PDB file of C-alpha atoms in Angstrom:
ATOM      1  CA  GLU H 981     101.874 102.040  78.482  1.00  0.00           C
ATOM      2  CA  THR H 982     100.959 104.418  81.287  1.00  0.00           C
ATOM      3  CA  GLY H 983      97.726 104.864  83.209  1.00  0.00           C
ATOM      4  CA  VAL H 984      94.886 102.382  83.185  1.00  0.00           C
ATOM      5  CA  THR H 985      94.384 100.098  80.215  1.00  0.00           C
ATOM      6  CA  GLN H 986      91.460  97.844  79.399  1.00  0.00           C
ATOM      7  CA  THR H 987      91.088  95.014  76.929  1.00  0.00           C
ATOM      8  CA  PRO H 988      89.220  94.314  74.829  1.00  0.00           C
ATOM      9  CA  ARG H 989      87.803  97.695  73.908  1.00  0.00           C
ATOM     10  CA  HIS H 990      84.754  96.117  72.289  1.00  0.00           C
ATOM     11  CA  LEU H 991      83.157  92.738  72.944  1.00  0.00           C
ATOM     12  CA  VAL H 992      80.096  91.044  71.499  1.00  0.00           C
ATOM     13  CA  MET H 993      79.006  87.850  73.185  1.00  0.00           C
ATOM     14  CA  GLY H 994      76.061  85.519  73.241  1.00  0.00           C
ATOM     15  CA  MET H 995      74.146  84.749  76.387  1.00  0.00           C
ATOM     16  CA  THR H 996      75.746  81.328  76.721  1.00  0.00           C
ATOM     17  CA  ASN H 997      79.320  82.504  76.209  1.00  0.00           C
ATOM     18  CA  LYS H 998      82.018  82.968  78.817  1.00  0.00           C
ATOM     19  CA  LYS H 999      84.382  85.876  78.409  1.00  0.00           C
ATOM     20  CA  SER H1000      86.673  87.996  80.537  1.00  0.00           C
ATOM     21  CA  LEU H1001      87.478  91.684  80.683  1.00  0.00           C
ATOM     22  CA  LYS H1002      90.962  92.715  81.673  1.00  0.00           C
ATOM     23  CA  CYS H1003      92.203  95.846  83.377  1.00  0.00           C
ATOM     24  CA  GLU H1004      95.790  96.820  84.140  1.00  0.00           C
ATOM     25  CA  GLN H1005      97.089  99.880  85.933  1.00  0.00           C
ATOM     26  CA  HIS H1006     100.624 101.248  85.813  1.00  0.00           C
ATOM     27  CA  LEU H1007     100.188 103.901  88.492  1.00  0.00           C
ATOM     28  CA  GLY H1008     101.352 102.034  91.571  1.00  0.00           C
ATOM     29  CA  HIS H1009      97.868 102.107  93.080  1.00  0.00           C
ATOM     30  CA  ASN H1010      96.515  99.528  95.487  1.00  0.00           C
ATOM     31  CA  ALA H1011      92.801  99.981  94.899  1.00  0.00           C
ATOM     32  CA  MET H1012      90.946  98.931  91.756  1.00  0.00           C
ATOM     33  CA  TYR H1013      87.314  99.260  90.769  1.00  0.00           C
ATOM     34  CA  TRP H1014      84.779  98.014  88.246  1.00  0.00           C
ATOM     35  CA  TYR H1015      81.957 100.302  87.155  1.00  0.00           C
ATOM     36  CA  LYS H1016      79.046  99.774  84.806  1.00  0.00           C
ATOM     37  CA  GLN H1017      77.827 102.633  82.633  1.00  0.00           C
ATOM     38  CA  SER H1018      74.479 102.065  80.922  1.00  0.00           C
ATOM     39  CA  ALA H1019      72.675 104.472  78.677  1.00  0.00           C
ATOM     40  CA  LYS H1020      70.710 107.084  80.605  1.00  0.00           C
ATOM     41  CA  LYS H1021      71.879 105.725  83.975  1.00  0.00           C
ATOM     42  CA  PRO H1022      74.517 106.934  86.394  1.00  0.00           C
ATOM     43  CA  LEU H1023      77.844 105.248  86.561  1.00  0.00           C
ATOM     44  CA  GLU H1024      77.308 102.288  88.915  1.00  0.00           C
ATOM     45  CA  LEU H1025      80.024 100.972  91.187  1.00  0.00           C
ATOM     46  CA  MET H1026      80.224  97.168  90.966  1.00  0.00           C
ATOM     47  CA  PHE H1027      83.306  96.018  92.878  1.00  0.00           C
ATOM     48  CA  VAL H1028      86.205  97.458  94.842  1.00  0.00           C
ATOM     49  CA  TYR H1029      89.487  95.729  95.585  1.00  0.00           C
ATOM     50  CA  ASN H1030      92.109  96.910  98.050  1.00  0.00           C
ATOM     51  CA  PHE H1031      95.470  95.153  98.117  1.00  0.00           C
ATOM     52  CA  LYS H1032      93.932  92.292  96.114  1.00  0.00           C
ATOM     53  CA  GLU H1033      91.081  91.816  98.596  1.00  0.00           C
ATOM     54  CA  GLN H1034      87.485  92.523  97.619  1.00  0.00           C
ATOM     55  CA  THR H1035      86.117  95.218  99.925  1.00  0.00           C
ATOM     56  CA  GLU H1036      82.933  96.144  98.112  1.00  0.00           C
ATOM     57  CA  ASN H1037      80.355  94.184  96.160  1.00  0.00           C
ATOM     58  CA  ASN H1038      77.495  96.434  95.254  1.00  0.00           C
ATOM     59  CA  SER H1039      74.860  93.683  95.009  1.00  0.00           C
ATOM     60  CA  VAL H1040      76.160  92.539  91.650  1.00  0.00           C
ATOM     61  CA  PRO H1041      74.627  89.366  90.135  1.00  0.00           C
ATOM     62  CA  SER H1042      76.822  86.289  90.337  1.00  0.00           C
ATOM     63  CA  ARG H1043      77.086  86.096  86.540  1.00  0.00           C
ATOM     64  CA  PHE H1044      79.750  88.778  87.024  1.00  0.00           C
ATOM     65  CA  SER H1045      82.785  87.373  88.786  1.00  0.00           C
ATOM     66  CA  PRO H1046      85.761  89.618  89.560  1.00  0.00           C
ATOM     67  CA  GLU H1047      89.317  88.506  90.114  1.00  0.00           C
ATOM     68  CA  CYS H1048      92.277  90.505  91.348  1.00  0.00           C
ATOM     69  CA  PRO H1049      95.487  88.443  91.231  1.00  0.00           C
ATOM     70  CA  ASN H1050      97.651  91.424  92.193  1.00  0.00           C
ATOM     71  CA  SER H1051      97.342  95.148  92.744  1.00  0.00           C
ATOM     72  CA  SER H1052      98.022  95.908  89.091  1.00  0.00           C
ATOM     73  CA  HIS H1053      95.528  93.585  87.435  1.00  0.00           C
ATOM     74  CA  LEU H1054      91.796  93.211  87.646  1.00  0.00           C
ATOM     75  CA  PHE H1055      89.543  90.887  85.697  1.00  0.00           C
ATOM     76  CA  LEU H1056      85.809  90.629  85.269  1.00  0.00           C
ATOM     77  CA  HIS H1057      84.683  87.163  84.260  1.00  0.00           C
ATOM     78  CA  LEU H1058      81.374  87.036  82.470  1.00  0.00           C
ATOM     79  CA  HIS H1059      79.059  84.065  82.007  1.00  0.00           C
ATOM     80  CA  THR H1060      75.428  83.567  81.026  1.00  0.00           C
ATOM     81  CA  LEU H1061      74.860  87.282  80.667  1.00  0.00           C
ATOM     82  CA  GLN H1062      71.577  88.908  79.725  1.00  0.00           C
ATOM     83  CA  PRO H1063      70.961  91.521  77.010  1.00  0.00           C
ATOM     84  CA  GLU H1064      70.393  94.142  79.725  1.00  0.00           C
ATOM     85  CA  ASP H1065      74.010  93.647  80.774  1.00  0.00           C
ATOM     86  CA  SER H1066      75.082  95.402  77.594  1.00  0.00           C
ATOM     87  CA  ALA H1067      76.927  98.512  78.715  1.00  0.00           C
ATOM     88  CA  LEU H1068      80.281 100.231  78.968  1.00  0.00           C
ATOM     89  CA  TYR H1069      82.389  98.631  81.702  1.00  0.00           C
ATOM     90  CA  LEU H1070      84.943 100.944  83.220  1.00  0.00           C
ATOM     91  CA  CYS H1071      87.897 100.047  85.332  1.00  0.00           C
ATOM     92  CA  ALA H1072      89.509 102.541  87.684  1.00  0.00           C
ATOM     93  CA  SER H1073      92.335 102.626  90.194  1.00  0.00           C
ATOM     94  CA  SER H1074      93.312 104.852  93.082  1.00  0.00           C
ATOM     95  CA  SER H1075      95.494 105.112  96.104  1.00  0.00           C
ATOM     96  CA  SER H1076      94.261 103.250  99.175  1.00  0.00           C
ATOM     97  CA  VAL H1077      95.321 105.952 101.581  1.00  0.00           C
ATOM     98  CA  GLY H1078      93.397 108.928 102.873  1.00  0.00           C
ATOM     99  CA  ARG H1079      91.536 111.361 100.683  1.00  0.00           C
ATOM    100  CA  ASP H1080      93.547 110.366  97.606  1.00  0.00           C
ATOM    101  CA  GLN H1081      91.324 107.295  97.458  1.00  0.00           C
ATOM    102  CA  TYR H1082      88.587 109.142  95.686  1.00  0.00           C
ATOM    103  CA  GLU H1083      90.789 110.543  92.943  1.00  0.00           C
ATOM    104  CA  GLN H1084      90.125 107.631  90.699  1.00  0.00           C
ATOM    105  CA  TYR H1085      91.914 107.112  87.420  1.00  0.00           C
ATOM    106  CA  PHE H1086      89.739 105.542  84.769  1.00  0.00           C
ATOM    107  CA  GLY H1087      90.459 103.301  81.857  1.00  0.00           C
ATOM    108  CA  PRO H1088      88.882 103.798  78.422  1.00  0.00           C
ATOM    109  CA  GLY H1089      86.271 101.126  79.039  1.00  0.00           C
ATOM    110  CA  THR H1090      85.074  97.967  77.321  1.00  0.00           C
ATOM    111  CA  ARG H1091      81.894  98.311  75.269  1.00  0.00           C
ATOM    112  CA  LEU H1092      80.019  95.054  75.853  1.00  0.00           C
ATOM    113  CA  THR H1093      77.097  93.916  73.742  1.00  0.00           C
ATOM    114  CA  VAL H1094      75.174  90.796  74.754  1.00  0.00           C
ATOM    115  CA  THR H1095      73.141  89.237  71.964  1.00  0.00           C
TER     116      THR H1095
ATOM    117  CA  ALA F1360      71.529 106.091 100.935  1.00  0.00           C
ATOM    118  CA  GLN F1361      73.535 108.618  99.003  1.00  0.00           C
ATOM    119  CA  ARG F1362      72.272 110.064  95.764  1.00  0.00           C
ATOM    120  CA  VAL F1363      73.450 112.654  93.260  1.00  0.00           C
ATOM    121  CA  THR F1364      71.117 114.515  90.934  1.00  0.00           C
ATOM    122  CA  GLN F1365      72.118 116.436  87.849  1.00  0.00           C
ATOM    123  CA  PRO F1366      68.875 117.819  86.478  1.00  0.00           C
ATOM    124  CA  GLU F1367      70.174 118.882  83.076  1.00  0.00           C
ATOM    125  CA  LYS F1368      71.163 116.311  80.467  1.00  0.00           C
ATOM    126  CA  LEU F1369      72.333 118.988  78.076  1.00  0.00           C
ATOM    127  CA  LEU F1370      73.410 122.556  78.615  1.00  0.00           C
ATOM    128  CA  SER F1371      74.183 124.741  75.617  1.00  0.00           C
ATOM    129  CA  VAL F1372      75.837 128.114  76.070  1.00  0.00           C
ATOM    130  CA  PHE F1373      77.579 130.558  73.786  1.00  0.00           C
ATOM    131  CA  LYS F1374      81.297 131.100  73.999  1.00  0.00           C
ATOM    132  CA  GLY F1375      82.035 133.768  76.563  1.00  0.00           C
ATOM    133  CA  ALA F1376      78.772 133.233  78.437  1.00  0.00           C
ATOM    134  CA  PRO F1377      78.709 132.116  82.069  1.00  0.00           C
ATOM    135  CA  VAL F1378      78.261 128.437  82.813  1.00  0.00           C
ATOM    136  CA  GLU F1379      76.545 126.780  85.750  1.00  0.00           C
ATOM    137  CA  LEU F1380      76.173 123.011  85.875  1.00  0.00           C
ATOM    138  CA  LYS F1381      73.796 122.015  88.627  1.00  0.00           C
ATOM    139  CA  CYS F1382      74.329 119.248  91.120  1.00  0.00           C
ATOM    140  CA  ASN F1383      72.260 118.348  94.143  1.00  0.00           C
ATOM    141  CA  TYR F1384      72.989 115.566  96.535  1.00  0.00           C
ATOM    142  CA  SER F1385      71.284 113.556  99.200  1.00  0.00           C
ATOM    143  CA  TYR F1386      73.347 112.241 102.058  1.00  0.00           C
ATOM    144  CA  SER F1387      72.793 112.329 105.787  1.00  0.00           C
ATOM    145  CA  GLY F1388      76.421 112.464 106.842  1.00  0.00           C
ATOM    146  CA  SER F1389      79.341 114.667 105.918  1.00  0.00           C
ATOM    147  CA  PRO F1390      79.855 114.379 102.166  1.00  0.00           C
ATOM    148  CA  GLU F1391      82.901 114.791 100.000  1.00  0.00           C
ATOM    149  CA  LEU F1392      81.886 116.250  96.651  1.00  0.00           C
ATOM    150  CA  PHE F1393      83.748 116.488  93.408  1.00  0.00           C
ATOM    151  CA  TRP F1394      83.372 116.914  89.681  1.00  0.00           C
ATOM    152  CA  TYR F1395      84.656 114.576  87.001  1.00  0.00           C
ATOM    153  CA  VAL F1396      84.889 115.490  83.311  1.00  0.00           C
ATOM    154  CA  GLN F1397      85.039 113.459  80.133  1.00  0.00           C
ATOM    155  CA  TYR F1398      86.201 115.229  76.977  1.00  0.00           C
ATOM    156  CA  SER F1399      85.427 113.740  73.576  1.00  0.00           C
ATOM    157  CA  ARG F1400      87.428 110.567  72.952  1.00  0.00           C
ATOM    158  CA  GLN F1401      89.115 110.845  76.336  1.00  0.00           C
ATOM    159  CA  ARG F1402      88.613 109.005  79.561  1.00  0.00           C
ATOM    160  CA  LEU F1403      86.812 110.179  82.654  1.00  0.00           C
ATOM    161  CA  GLN F1404      89.068 112.288  84.880  1.00  0.00           C
ATOM    162  CA  LEU F1405      88.813 114.242  88.097  1.00  0.00           C
ATOM    163  CA  LEU F1406      88.256 117.975  87.556  1.00  0.00           C
ATOM    164  CA  LEU F1407      88.048 119.308  91.082  1.00  0.00           C
ATOM    165  CA  ARG F1408      87.120 118.455  94.656  1.00  0.00           C
ATOM    166  CA  HIS F1409      85.322 120.644  97.148  1.00  0.00           C
ATOM    167  CA  ILE F1410      87.833 120.310  99.959  1.00  0.00           C
ATOM    168  CA  SER F1411      90.588 121.793  97.824  1.00  0.00           C
ATOM    169  CA  ARG F1412      88.594 124.955  97.159  1.00  0.00           C
ATOM    170  CA  GLU F1413      90.594 125.307  93.980  1.00  0.00           C
ATOM    171  CA  SER F1414      89.879 126.642  90.529  1.00  0.00           C
ATOM    172  CA  ILE F1415      90.695 124.287  87.690  1.00  0.00           C
ATOM    173  CA  LYS F1416      90.540 125.521  84.089  1.00  0.00           C
ATOM    174  CA  GLY F1417      88.544 128.465  85.389  1.00  0.00           C
ATOM    175  CA  PHE F1418      85.903 126.245  87.015  1.00  0.00           C
ATOM    176  CA  THR F1419      84.911 126.529  90.651  1.00  0.00           C
ATOM    177  CA  ALA F1420      82.353 124.737  92.782  1.00  0.00           C
ATOM    178  CA  ASP F1421      81.096 125.645  96.215  1.00  0.00           C
ATOM    179  CA  LEU F1422      79.507 123.184  98.565  1.00  0.00           C
ATOM    180  CA  ASN F1423      76.248 124.567  99.942  1.00  0.00           C
ATOM    181  CA  LYS F1424      75.157 122.267 102.730  1.00  0.00           C
ATOM    182  CA  GLY F1425      71.949 124.192 103.340  1.00  0.00           C
ATOM    183  CA  GLU F1426      70.791 123.647  99.782  1.00  0.00           C
ATOM    184  CA  THR F1427      72.661 120.331  99.442  1.00  0.00           C
ATOM    185  CA  SER F1428      74.175 121.578  96.212  1.00  0.00           C
ATOM    186  CA  PHE F1429      77.564 121.600  94.555  1.00  0.00           C
ATOM    187  CA  HIS F1430      77.094 123.538  91.349  1.00  0.00           C
ATOM    188  CA  LEU F1431      79.998 123.910  88.924  1.00  0.00           C
ATOM    189  CA  LYS F1432      80.573 127.417  87.601  1.00  0.00           C
ATOM    190  CA  LYS F1433      82.728 129.245  85.129  1.00  0.00           C
ATOM    191  CA  PRO F1434      82.353 132.927  84.303  1.00  0.00           C
ATOM    192  CA  PHE F1435      83.262 132.706  80.616  1.00  0.00           C
ATOM    193  CA  ALA F1436      82.767 129.489  78.659  1.00  0.00           C
ATOM    194  CA  GLN F1437      85.353 128.382  76.114  1.00  0.00           C
ATOM    195  CA  GLU F1438      84.879 125.948  73.240  1.00  0.00           C
ATOM    196  CA  GLU F1439      87.303 123.492  74.808  1.00  0.00           C
ATOM    197  CA  ASP F1440      85.003 123.224  77.823  1.00  0.00           C
ATOM    198  CA  SER F1441      82.555 121.171  75.764  1.00  0.00           C
ATOM    199  CA  ALA F1442      82.410 117.784  77.495  1.00  0.00           C
ATOM    200  CA  MET F1443      80.377 115.530  79.778  1.00  0.00           C
ATOM    201  CA  TYR F1444      80.487 116.605  83.393  1.00  0.00           C
ATOM    202  CA  TYR F1445      79.697 114.256  86.271  1.00  0.00           C
ATOM    203  CA  CYS F1446      79.070 115.303  89.824  1.00  0.00           C
ATOM    204  CA  ALA F1447      80.098 112.699  92.387  1.00  0.00           C
ATOM    205  CA  LEU F1448      79.816 112.114  96.105  1.00  0.00           C
ATOM    206  CA  ALA F1449      81.727 109.994  98.575  1.00  0.00           C
ATOM    207  CA  ASN F1450      81.080 109.773 102.261  1.00  0.00           C
ATOM    208  CA  SER F1451      83.915 110.734 104.532  1.00  0.00           C
ATOM    209  CA  GLY F1452      84.050 107.248 105.974  1.00  0.00           C
ATOM    210  CA  GLY F1453      84.265 105.446 102.687  1.00  0.00           C
ATOM    211  CA  TYR F1454      86.076 107.439 100.077  1.00  0.00           C
ATOM    212  CA  GLN F1455      86.062 104.579  97.659  1.00  0.00           C
ATOM    213  CA  LYS F1456      82.312 104.174  97.469  1.00  0.00           C
ATOM    214  CA  VAL F1457      81.638 106.951  95.035  1.00  0.00           C
ATOM    215  CA  THR F1458      78.157 107.767  93.754  1.00  0.00           C
ATOM    216  CA  PHE F1459      77.969 109.511  90.402  1.00  0.00           C
ATOM    217  CA  GLY F1460      75.245 111.621  88.879  1.00  0.00           C
ATOM    218  CA  THR F1461      73.901 110.936  85.403  1.00  0.00           C
ATOM    219  CA  GLY F1462      76.032 113.633  83.886  1.00  0.00           C
ATOM    220  CA  THR F1463      75.431 116.866  81.992  1.00  0.00           C
ATOM    221  CA  LYS F1464      76.690 117.433  78.500  1.00  0.00           C
ATOM    222  CA  LEU F1465      78.034 120.938  78.126  1.00  0.00           C
ATOM    223  CA  GLN F1466      78.014 122.283  74.598  1.00  0.00           C
ATOM    224  CA  VAL F1467      79.757 125.582  74.032  1.00  0.00           C
ATOM    225  CA  ILE F1468      78.600 127.226  70.826  1.00  0.00           C
ATOM    226  CA  PRO F1469      81.242 129.272  68.987  1.00  0.00           C
TER     227      PRO F1469
END
């Protein structure tokens, strides 16, 4: 499959559960991102990884734990979430060089519902 | 802090009418502005960037530093233009830290 893929596409979890979101990109990029999209709010950048190293953490609560084992894969581990964490979580990737960095390629998202 | 404002949640226009999607930004440095679009059942994708000064699918956007605006325009709307449009800003020193607006839904009425 080409582009950026995300699994699962939908996830319902209780506040005491632990789950993980997965993102994979097949574009040869070295930068990967997690965004949160809530209703009536702008898309919020959560984390940025460059060459597997985290370069941006936008004051995200520790109940969200990212992992980037290689430049093609990105995970978001979730534990003890709150109902207000329900949102669409988008993964994106881009080049790590020059102005091409901001042409980000997005995945379809994971719709997360916390009950 | 950088901020992007899209004042309209919904913009409805008739086919063939001109379109202007408004975007204002707040940033003290030298910004890089661009527009992303999300068509129904498709993923978010880059539409155009201000430095390219290009026209994509008939859309153009001019950066007005005096008014801190980057409005998206098209002279004649088409039905296939119906989508969510997001204005976004990155600072020239950190292209990866992109700030998005809340988006405007464009509805082109046949």
